[in-house]
């Protein structure tokens, strides 16, 4: 019975590139989370304003939209390995900029916003290539297991990174945190160099607005895909309070808990990830998407109500487990149903769905906290999340009834992955 709960390691055993990307991602996540915590803390130290911290989301918004969509088209027309390698190197250079600014006698505020915009642009370019590559390097019947292992990797980095970042910034300063980030990206680039080439199809077109529109039309014609995007966007827009955690920790008179607040969600996700073996045997992944998002919203609302810091941390952990379950369902549906020739462009839309929401959520949380208070901004967002998810589930019933064994798009994608061309593309 216990073995049925443990993570399914089939993708790790069957794909060398999956192993490389898993290790590379773990290292990158650790460094990225160090910067993710240090950057808003540095803005807070320089300004003392929750609105200034929340403005990071506004600065990141336009680059994310533009480069996320372009990155999706690029992933269908260029070697995905080269896209990943180039953007990873660019992110490392931006970490160097943060380090140089932090080492200055009087660190400036504006470079922090410039780097935040640059990171958003490069992440928008990179993420579609990473997501689109997964369906090639992992066999079709192992996609849910691969999504669970990738989530587990993220959770390990999300726990270690914020927890260490809080200590590093408090005792060694922002510059030390940025130094760790630079080193992790250097190692990540070396690992990316070992990935096999992932060239586009021979008839692939150059990135264009027409190509992006073709991907958007495909997504619009698939209610299940629309549901995955809309549910995640709504959940993050209304219930992503991470940017105001520094102020929540102050109100709870528990400044020491800030790193734990950032890490708590990943702890909940980690618990679910370590017992995710059962998810490989589930076919109704739409239920994961809706149910997980509802749990996320309820837990965030509860975190805004409680005054005890330990109860708040427990709620954030439950929220993380719900978010992971929803993300596992989304990733599986995307990789099971979307044709490879459109996978990059649809991944660009996915970047917007799961990244645009948190960026807007930062702006909403920061503005709401400045207007009504930190705790009110958190619990009202959680309630709005649950209500919006319920409305979307009612409006898009095909998401709830999705079954990977009977869905027509999943059947076509499964057939494509088992023909000779599909086997060659997947690297299996």
CSV table of C-alpha atoms in Angstrom, one decimal:
chain,number,residue,atom,x,y,z
A,1,UNK,CA,0.0,0.0,0.0
A,2,UNK,CA,2.8,2.4,0.9
A,3,UNK,CA,4.5,1.8,-2.4
A,4,UNK,CA,1.4,2.9,-4.3
A,5,UNK,CA,1.6,6.3,-2.6
A,6,UNK,CA,5.3,6.9,-3.3
A,7,UNK,CA,6.2,9.1,-6.4
A,8,UNK,CA,6.3,7.3,-9.7
A,9,UNK,CA,9.9,7.4,-10.9
A,10,UNK,CA,9.3,6.1,-14.4
A,11,UNK,CA,10.2,9.4,-16.2
A,12,UNK,CA,13.5,9.6,-14.2
A,13,UNK,CA,14.5,6.1,-15.3
A,14,UNK,CA,13.4,6.4,-18.9
A,15,UNK,CA,14.7,9.8,-20.0
A,16,UNK,CA,18.2,11.2,-19.6
A,17,UNK,CA,17.0,14.7,-20.6
A,18,UNK,CA,14.3,14.5,-18.0
A,19,UNK,CA,16.9,13.8,-15.3
A,20,UNK,CA,19.1,16.7,-16.5
A,21,UNK,CA,16.2,19.1,-16.5
A,22,UNK,CA,15.1,17.9,-13.1
A,23,UNK,CA,18.5,18.5,-11.5
A,24,UNK,CA,19.0,21.8,-13.4
A,25,UNK,CA,15.6,23.0,-12.3
A,26,UNK,CA,16.2,22.1,-8.7
A,27,UNK,CA,19.4,24.1,-8.7
A,28,UNK,CA,17.8,27.1,-10.5
A,29,UNK,CA,14.8,27.1,-8.2
A,30,UNK,CA,17.0,27.3,-5.2
A,31,UNK,CA,18.9,30.4,-6.5
A,32,UNK,CA,15.7,31.9,-7.9
A,33,UNK,CA,13.9,31.7,-4.6
A,34,UNK,CA,16.9,33.3,-2.9
A,35,UNK,CA,16.4,36.3,-5.2
A,36,UNK,CA,12.6,36.2,-5.1
A,37,UNK,CA,12.8,36.8,-1.3
A,38,UNK,CA,15.7,39.2,-1.3
A,39,UNK,CA,14.3,41.5,-4.0
A,40,UNK,CA,11.0,42.5,-2.3
A,41,UNK,CA,12.7,42.7,1.0
A,42,UNK,CA,15.2,45.1,-0.4
A,43,UNK,CA,12.4,47.2,-1.9
A,44,UNK,CA,10.7,47.1,1.5
A,45,UNK,CA,13.9,48.2,3.2
A,46,UNK,CA,14.5,51.1,0.7
A,47,UNK,CA,10.9,52.4,0.7
A,48,UNK,CA,8.9,50.9,3.6
A,49,UNK,CA,5.8,50.9,1.3
A,50,UNK,CA,3.6,47.9,0.6
A,51,UNK,CA,2.5,49.6,-2.6
A,52,UNK,CA,6.1,49.9,-3.8
A,53,UNK,CA,6.6,46.2,-3.2
A,54,UNK,CA,3.3,45.4,-5.0
A,55,UNK,CA,4.4,47.5,-7.9
A,56,UNK,CA,6.8,44.8,-8.9
A,57,UNK,CA,3.8,42.9,-10.3
A,58,UNK,CA,2.9,45.9,-12.5
A,59,UNK,CA,6.5,46.3,-13.8
A,60,UNK,CA,6.6,42.6,-14.7
A,61,UNK,CA,3.2,42.4,-16.3
A,62,UNK,CA,3.8,43.8,-19.9
A,63,UNK,CA,7.1,41.9,-20.5
A,64,UNK,CA,5.4,38.7,-19.3
A,65,UNK,CA,2.5,39.1,-21.7
A,66,UNK,CA,4.6,40.1,-24.7
A,67,UNK,CA,7.5,37.7,-24.3
A,68,UNK,CA,5.3,34.8,-23.0
A,69,UNK,CA,3.3,34.8,-26.3
A,70,UNK,CA,6.4,35.3,-28.4
A,71,UNK,CA,8.2,32.6,-26.5
A,72,UNK,CA,5.4,30.2,-27.3
A,73,UNK,CA,5.8,30.8,-31.0
A,74,UNK,CA,9.5,30.6,-30.7
A,75,UNK,CA,9.3,27.2,-29.0
A,76,UNK,CA,7.5,25.8,-32.0
A,77,UNK,CA,10.0,27.3,-34.6
A,78,UNK,CA,13.4,27.1,-32.9
A,79,UNK,CA,15.5,24.5,-31.2
A,80,UNK,CA,14.0,24.3,-27.7
A,81,UNK,CA,17.3,23.5,-26.1
A,82,UNK,CA,18.9,26.7,-27.5
A,83,UNK,CA,16.0,28.8,-26.2
A,84,UNK,CA,16.4,27.3,-22.7
A,85,UNK,CA,20.2,27.7,-22.7
A,86,UNK,CA,20.1,31.3,-23.9
A,87,UNK,CA,17.5,32.5,-21.5
A,88,UNK,CA,19.1,30.7,-18.6
A,89,UNK,CA,22.3,32.6,-19.3
A,90,UNK,CA,20.4,35.8,-19.5
A,91,UNK,CA,18.8,35.3,-16.1
A,92,UNK,CA,22.2,34.7,-14.7
A,93,UNK,CA,23.4,38.0,-16.0
A,94,UNK,CA,20.5,39.8,-14.4
A,95,UNK,CA,21.4,38.2,-11.1
A,96,UNK,CA,24.9,39.8,-11.5
A,97,UNK,CA,23.2,43.2,-11.9
A,98,UNK,CA,21.4,42.7,-8.6
A,99,UNK,CA,24.6,41.7,-7.0
A,100,UNK,CA,26.5,44.8,-8.3
A,101,UNK,CA,23.7,47.1,-7.1
A,102,UNK,CA,23.6,45.5,-3.7
A,103,UNK,CA,27.3,46.0,-3.3
A,104,UNK,CA,27.1,49.7,-4.0
A,105,UNK,CA,27.5,52.1,-1.1
A,106,UNK,CA,23.9,53.4,-1.7
A,107,UNK,CA,21.9,50.7,-3.6
A,108,UNK,CA,19.4,52.3,-6.1
A,109,UNK,CA,15.8,51.4,-6.3
A,110,UNK,CA,15.3,51.6,-10.1
A,111,UNK,CA,17.6,48.7,-11.0
A,112,UNK,CA,15.4,46.4,-8.9
A,113,UNK,CA,12.4,47.2,-11.1
A,114,UNK,CA,14.5,47.0,-14.3
A,115,UNK,CA,15.8,43.5,-13.3
A,116,UNK,CA,12.3,42.4,-12.3
A,117,UNK,CA,11.0,43.4,-15.8
A,118,UNK,CA,14.0,41.6,-17.4
A,119,UNK,CA,13.4,38.4,-15.4
A,120,UNK,CA,9.8,38.5,-16.4
A,121,UNK,CA,10.7,38.8,-20.1
A,122,UNK,CA,13.3,36.0,-20.1
A,123,UNK,CA,11.0,33.7,-18.1
A,124,UNK,CA,8.3,34.4,-20.6
A,125,UNK,CA,10.6,33.3,-23.4
A,126,UNK,CA,11.9,30.3,-21.6
A,127,UNK,CA,8.9,28.7,-20.0
A,128,UNK,CA,7.1,27.7,-23.2
A,129,UNK,CA,10.2,25.9,-24.4
A,130,UNK,CA,10.6,24.0,-21.1
A,131,UNK,CA,6.9,23.0,-21.0
A,132,UNK,CA,6.8,22.1,-24.7
A,133,UNK,CA,9.9,19.9,-24.4
A,134,UNK,CA,8.4,17.8,-21.7
A,135,UNK,CA,5.9,16.0,-24.0
A,136,UNK,CA,8.8,15.1,-26.3
A,137,UNK,CA,11.2,13.6,-23.7
A,138,UNK,CA,8.7,11.8,-21.6
A,139,UNK,CA,6.5,8.9,-22.8
A,140,UNK,CA,2.8,9.7,-23.0
A,141,UNK,CA,1.7,7.3,-20.3
A,142,UNK,CA,4.3,8.9,-17.9
A,143,UNK,CA,3.2,12.5,-18.2
A,144,UNK,CA,1.3,12.6,-14.9
A,145,UNK,CA,4.3,11.1,-13.1
A,146,UNK,CA,6.6,13.6,-14.8
A,147,UNK,CA,4.3,16.5,-13.7
A,148,UNK,CA,4.4,15.2,-10.1
A,149,UNK,CA,8.2,14.9,-10.1
A,150,UNK,CA,8.6,18.4,-11.5
A,151,UNK,CA,6.2,19.7,-8.8
A,152,UNK,CA,8.3,17.8,-6.2
A,153,UNK,CA,11.4,19.5,-7.5
A,154,UNK,CA,9.8,22.9,-7.3
A,155,UNK,CA,8.7,22.3,-3.8
A,156,UNK,CA,12.1,21.3,-2.6
A,157,UNK,CA,13.6,24.5,-4.0
A,158,UNK,CA,10.6,26.5,-2.7
A,159,UNK,CA,11.2,25.2,0.8
A,160,UNK,CA,15.0,25.5,0.9
A,161,UNK,CA,15.3,28.8,-1.0
A,162,UNK,CA,12.9,31.0,1.0
A,163,UNK,CA,14.0,29.5,4.4
A,164,UNK,CA,17.6,30.1,3.6
A,165,UNK,CA,17.0,33.4,2.0
A,166,UNK,CA,15.3,34.8,5.1
A,167,UNK,CA,18.3,33.8,7.2
A,168,UNK,CA,20.9,34.9,4.6
A,169,UNK,CA,19.3,38.4,4.1
A,170,UNK,CA,18.9,38.9,7.9
A,171,UNK,CA,22.4,37.9,8.8
A,172,UNK,CA,24.6,38.3,5.7
A,173,UNK,CA,22.7,40.9,3.6
A,174,UNK,CA,21.1,41.1,0.2
A,175,UNK,CA,24.4,40.8,-1.7
A,176,UNK,CA,25.1,37.4,-0.3
A,177,UNK,CA,21.7,36.1,-1.4
A,178,UNK,CA,22.3,37.5,-4.9
A,179,UNK,CA,25.8,35.8,-5.0
A,180,UNK,CA,24.1,32.4,-4.3
A,181,UNK,CA,21.7,33.2,-7.2
A,182,UNK,CA,24.6,33.9,-9.6
A,183,UNK,CA,26.4,30.7,-8.7
A,184,UNK,CA,23.3,28.5,-9.2
A,185,UNK,CA,22.6,30.0,-12.6
A,186,UNK,CA,26.2,29.3,-13.7
A,187,UNK,CA,25.8,25.6,-12.7
A,188,UNK,CA,22.4,25.5,-14.4
A,189,UNK,CA,23.9,26.7,-17.7
A,190,UNK,CA,26.5,24.0,-17.6
A,191,UNK,CA,23.8,21.3,-17.2
A,192,UNK,CA,21.7,22.8,-20.0
A,193,UNK,CA,24.7,22.4,-22.3
A,194,UNK,CA,24.4,18.6,-21.9
A,195,UNK,CA,20.7,18.5,-23.2
A,196,UNK,CA,20.1,16.8,-26.5
A,197,UNK,CA,19.0,19.1,-29.4
A,198,UNK,CA,15.3,19.6,-29.8
A,199,UNK,CA,14.8,21.0,-33.3
A,200,UNK,CA,11.4,22.1,-34.6
A,201,UNK,CA,9.4,20.3,-37.2
A,202,UNK,CA,10.7,20.6,-40.7
A,203,UNK,CA,7.7,22.6,-41.8
A,204,UNK,CA,7.7,24.9,-38.8
A,205,UNK,CA,7.0,28.6,-39.5
A,206,UNK,CA,8.9,31.5,-38.1
A,207,UNK,CA,7.4,33.2,-35.1
A,208,UNK,CA,4.5,35.5,-36.2
A,209,UNK,CA,1.3,37.1,-35.1
A,210,UNK,CA,-0.5,34.6,-37.4
A,211,UNK,CA,1.1,31.7,-35.6
A,212,UNK,CA,0.2,33.0,-32.2
A,213,UNK,CA,-3.3,33.6,-33.3
A,214,UNK,CA,-3.5,30.0,-34.6
A,215,UNK,CA,-2.6,28.8,-31.2
A,216,UNK,CA,-5.1,31.1,-29.5
A,217,UNK,CA,-7.9,29.8,-31.8
A,218,UNK,CA,-7.1,26.3,-30.9
A,219,UNK,CA,-7.2,27.0,-27.2
A,220,UNK,CA,-10.5,29.0,-27.6
A,221,UNK,CA,-12.1,26.0,-29.4
A,222,UNK,CA,-11.3,23.6,-26.5
A,223,UNK,CA,-13.4,24.3,-23.4
A,224,UNK,CA,-11.3,22.0,-21.3
A,225,UNK,CA,-8.1,24.1,-22.0
A,226,UNK,CA,-10.0,27.3,-21.4
A,227,UNK,CA,-11.1,26.0,-18.1
A,228,UNK,CA,-7.6,25.2,-17.0
A,229,UNK,CA,-6.4,28.7,-17.9
A,230,UNK,CA,-9.3,30.5,-16.4
A,231,UNK,CA,-9.4,28.7,-13.1
A,232,UNK,CA,-5.7,29.2,-12.5
A,233,UNK,CA,-5.8,32.9,-13.5
A,234,UNK,CA,-8.8,33.5,-11.1
A,235,UNK,CA,-7.2,31.7,-8.2
A,236,UNK,CA,-3.9,33.6,-8.5
A,237,UNK,CA,-5.5,37.0,-9.2
A,238,UNK,CA,-7.6,36.9,-6.0
A,239,UNK,CA,-5.6,34.8,-3.6
A,240,UNK,CA,-1.8,35.4,-4.1
A,241,UNK,CA,-0.8,37.4,-1.1
A,242,UNK,CA,2.9,36.6,-1.1
A,243,UNK,CA,4.0,40.1,-1.8
A,244,UNK,CA,2.5,41.4,1.5
A,245,UNK,CA,3.9,38.6,3.7
A,246,UNK,CA,6.5,41.0,5.2
A,247,UNK,CA,3.7,43.2,6.5
A,248,UNK,CA,1.7,40.2,7.7
A,249,UNK,CA,4.7,39.0,9.7
A,250,UNK,CA,5.0,42.4,11.3
A,251,UNK,CA,1.3,42.5,12.3
A,252,UNK,CA,1.6,39.0,13.8
A,253,UNK,CA,4.6,40.3,15.8
A,254,UNK,CA,6.6,37.4,14.2
A,255,UNK,CA,9.2,38.9,11.9
A,256,UNK,CA,11.1,35.6,12.3
A,257,UNK,CA,8.4,33.8,10.5
A,258,UNK,CA,8.7,35.5,7.1
A,259,UNK,CA,10.9,32.8,5.5
A,260,UNK,CA,8.5,30.2,6.9
A,261,UNK,CA,5.5,32.0,5.3
A,262,UNK,CA,7.1,31.9,1.9
A,263,UNK,CA,8.1,28.2,2.4
A,264,UNK,CA,4.9,27.0,4.0
A,265,UNK,CA,3.0,26.5,0.7
A,266,UNK,CA,5.8,24.4,-0.7
A,267,UNK,CA,5.8,22.3,2.5
A,268,UNK,CA,2.1,21.4,1.8
A,269,UNK,CA,2.9,20.7,-1.8
A,270,UNK,CA,5.9,18.6,-0.8
A,271,UNK,CA,3.7,16.4,1.4
A,272,UNK,CA,1.3,15.8,-1.5
A,273,UNK,CA,4.2,15.3,-3.9
A,274,UNK,CA,5.8,12.6,-1.7
A,275,UNK,CA,2.4,10.7,-1.7
A,276,UNK,CA,1.6,11.3,-5.4
A,277,UNK,CA,1.9,7.8,-6.6
A,278,UNK,CA,-1.9,7.4,-6.7
A,279,UNK,CA,-2.2,10.3,-9.2
A,280,UNK,CA,-0.7,8.2,-12.0
A,281,UNK,CA,-3.8,6.0,-11.9
A,282,UNK,CA,-6.4,8.9,-12.1
A,283,UNK,CA,-8.0,9.9,-15.4
A,284,UNK,CA,-10.3,12.7,-14.2
A,285,UNK,CA,-7.7,15.4,-14.1
A,286,UNK,CA,-10.3,18.2,-14.4
A,287,UNK,CA,-11.4,17.5,-10.9
A,288,UNK,CA,-7.8,18.1,-9.7
A,289,UNK,CA,-7.9,21.5,-11.4
A,290,UNK,CA,-11.1,22.7,-9.8
A,291,UNK,CA,-10.9,21.0,-6.4
A,292,UNK,CA,-7.3,22.0,-5.8
A,293,UNK,CA,-8.0,25.7,-6.7
A,294,UNK,CA,-11.0,25.7,-4.3
A,295,UNK,CA,-8.8,24.3,-1.5
A,296,UNK,CA,-6.2,27.0,-2.2
A,297,UNK,CA,-8.8,29.8,-1.9
A,298,UNK,CA,-10.4,28.4,1.3
A,299,UNK,CA,-7.0,28.0,3.0
A,300,UNK,CA,-5.8,31.5,2.0
A,301,UNK,CA,-9.1,33.0,3.4
A,302,UNK,CA,-8.5,31.1,6.7
A,303,UNK,CA,-4.9,32.4,6.8
A,304,UNK,CA,-6.2,35.9,6.7
A,305,UNK,CA,-8.5,35.3,9.6
A,306,UNK,CA,-6.2,33.6,12.1
A,307,UNK,CA,-4.1,35.7,14.5
A,308,UNK,CA,-1.9,32.8,15.6
A,309,UNK,CA,1.2,32.6,13.4
A,310,UNK,CA,1.4,28.8,13.6
A,311,UNK,CA,-2.2,28.5,12.4
A,312,UNK,CA,-1.5,30.9,9.6
A,313,UNK,CA,1.5,28.7,8.5
A,314,UNK,CA,-0.7,25.6,8.6
A,315,UNK,CA,-3.2,27.3,6.4
A,316,UNK,CA,-0.5,28.3,3.9
A,317,UNK,CA,0.7,24.7,3.8
A,318,UNK,CA,-2.8,23.4,3.0
A,319,UNK,CA,-3.1,26.1,0.3
A,320,UNK,CA,0.2,24.8,-1.2
A,321,UNK,CA,-1.2,21.3,-1.3
A,322,UNK,CA,-4.3,22.5,-3.1
A,323,UNK,CA,-2.3,24.5,-5.6
A,324,UNK,CA,-0.1,21.5,-6.4
A,325,UNK,CA,-3.1,19.3,-7.0
A,326,UNK,CA,-4.6,21.9,-9.3
A,327,UNK,CA,-1.3,22.4,-11.1
A,328,UNK,CA,-0.8,18.6,-11.6
A,329,UNK,CA,-4.2,18.4,-13.3
A,330,UNK,CA,-3.5,21.4,-15.6
A,331,UNK,CA,0.0,20.1,-16.6
A,332,UNK,CA,-1.4,16.6,-17.3
A,333,UNK,CA,-4.3,17.9,-19.4
A,334,UNK,CA,-2.0,20.2,-21.4
A,335,UNK,CA,0.5,17.5,-22.3
A,336,UNK,CA,-2.1,14.8,-22.9
A,337,UNK,CA,-4.2,16.8,-25.4
A,338,UNK,CA,-2.2,19.4,-27.2
A,339,UNK,CA,-0.5,18.5,-30.6
A,340,UNK,CA,3.3,18.8,-30.6
A,341,UNK,CA,3.3,21.3,-33.4
A,342,UNK,CA,1.2,23.7,-31.3
A,343,UNK,CA,2.7,22.8,-27.9
A,344,UNK,CA,5.0,25.8,-27.8
A,345,UNK,CA,2.3,28.4,-28.7
A,346,UNK,CA,-0.1,26.9,-26.2
A,347,UNK,CA,2.6,26.8,-23.6
A,348,UNK,CA,2.9,30.6,-24.2
A,349,UNK,CA,-0.7,30.9,-23.3
A,350,UNK,CA,-0.2,28.7,-20.3
A,351,UNK,CA,2.6,31.0,-19.1
A,352,UNK,CA,0.1,33.9,-19.1
A,353,UNK,CA,-2.5,31.8,-17.2
A,354,UNK,CA,-0.2,30.7,-14.4
A,355,UNK,CA,2.2,33.8,-14.3
A,356,UNK,CA,-0.1,36.7,-15.2
A,357,UNK,CA,-2.4,35.8,-12.3
A,358,UNK,CA,0.4,36.1,-9.6
A,359,UNK,CA,1.7,39.3,-11.1
A,360,UNK,CA,-1.8,40.9,-11.0
A,361,UNK,CA,-2.3,39.3,-7.7
A,362,UNK,CA,0.7,41.1,-6.3
A,363,UNK,CA,-0.7,44.4,-7.5
A,364,UNK,CA,-4.2,43.6,-6.0
A,365,UNK,CA,-2.8,42.4,-2.7
A,366,UNK,CA,-0.4,45.4,-2.3
A,367,UNK,CA,-3.1,48.0,-3.3
A,368,UNK,CA,-5.8,46.3,-1.1
A,369,UNK,CA,-3.4,46.1,1.9
A,370,UNK,CA,-2.7,49.8,1.6
A,371,UNK,CA,-6.4,50.6,1.4
A,372,UNK,CA,-8.1,48.1,3.9
A,373,UNK,CA,-5.2,46.5,5.7
A,374,UNK,CA,-3.0,43.4,5.3
A,375,UNK,CA,-5.3,40.8,6.8
A,376,UNK,CA,-8.4,42.0,5.0
A,377,UNK,CA,-6.6,41.9,1.7
A,378,UNK,CA,-5.8,38.3,2.3
A,379,UNK,CA,-9.1,36.8,3.5
A,380,UNK,CA,-11.3,38.7,1.0
A,381,UNK,CA,-9.0,37.5,-1.8
A,382,UNK,CA,-9.5,33.9,-0.6
A,383,UNK,CA,-13.3,34.2,-0.6
A,384,UNK,CA,-13.3,35.8,-4.1
A,385,UNK,CA,-11.1,32.9,-5.3
A,386,UNK,CA,-13.6,30.2,-4.2
A,387,UNK,CA,-16.5,32.1,-5.7
A,388,UNK,CA,-14.8,32.6,-9.0
A,389,UNK,CA,-13.7,29.0,-9.3
A,390,UNK,CA,-17.3,27.8,-8.6
A,391,UNK,CA,-18.6,30.1,-11.3
A,392,UNK,CA,-16.1,28.9,-13.8
A,393,UNK,CA,-16.7,25.2,-13.1
A,394,UNK,CA,-20.4,25.8,-13.7
A,395,UNK,CA,-19.8,27.7,-16.9
A,396,UNK,CA,-17.3,25.1,-18.3
A,397,UNK,CA,-18.7,21.7,-17.3
A,398,UNK,CA,-16.4,19.8,-19.8
A,399,UNK,CA,-13.5,20.6,-17.5
A,400,UNK,CA,-15.1,18.6,-14.6
A,401,UNK,CA,-16.0,15.7,-16.9
A,402,UNK,CA,-12.6,15.4,-18.6
A,403,UNK,CA,-11.4,11.8,-18.8
A,404,UNK,CA,-8.0,11.0,-20.3
A,405,UNK,CA,-9.3,7.6,-21.4
A,406,UNK,CA,-12.2,8.9,-23.5
A,407,UNK,CA,-11.3,12.5,-24.5
A,408,UNK,CA,-10.8,12.7,-28.3
A,409,UNK,CA,-7.8,15.1,-28.1
A,410,UNK,CA,-6.0,12.9,-25.6
A,411,UNK,CA,-6.6,9.9,-27.8
A,412,UNK,CA,-5.1,11.6,-30.8
A,413,UNK,CA,-2.1,12.8,-28.8
A,414,UNK,CA,-1.6,9.3,-27.5
A,415,UNK,CA,-1.7,7.8,-30.9
A,416,UNK,CA,0.8,10.4,-32.2
A,417,UNK,CA,3.2,9.5,-29.4
A,418,UNK,CA,3.2,5.8,-30.3
A,419,UNK,CA,3.7,6.1,-34.1
A,420,UNK,CA,7.3,6.0,-35.4
A,421,UNK,CA,7.6,9.8,-35.8
A,422,UNK,CA,6.2,10.2,-32.3
A,423,UNK,CA,8.7,7.8,-30.8
A,424,UNK,CA,11.6,9.5,-32.4
A,425,UNK,CA,10.3,12.9,-31.2
A,426,UNK,CA,9.9,11.8,-27.6
A,427,UNK,CA,13.5,10.5,-27.4
A,428,UNK,CA,12.3,7.2,-26.0
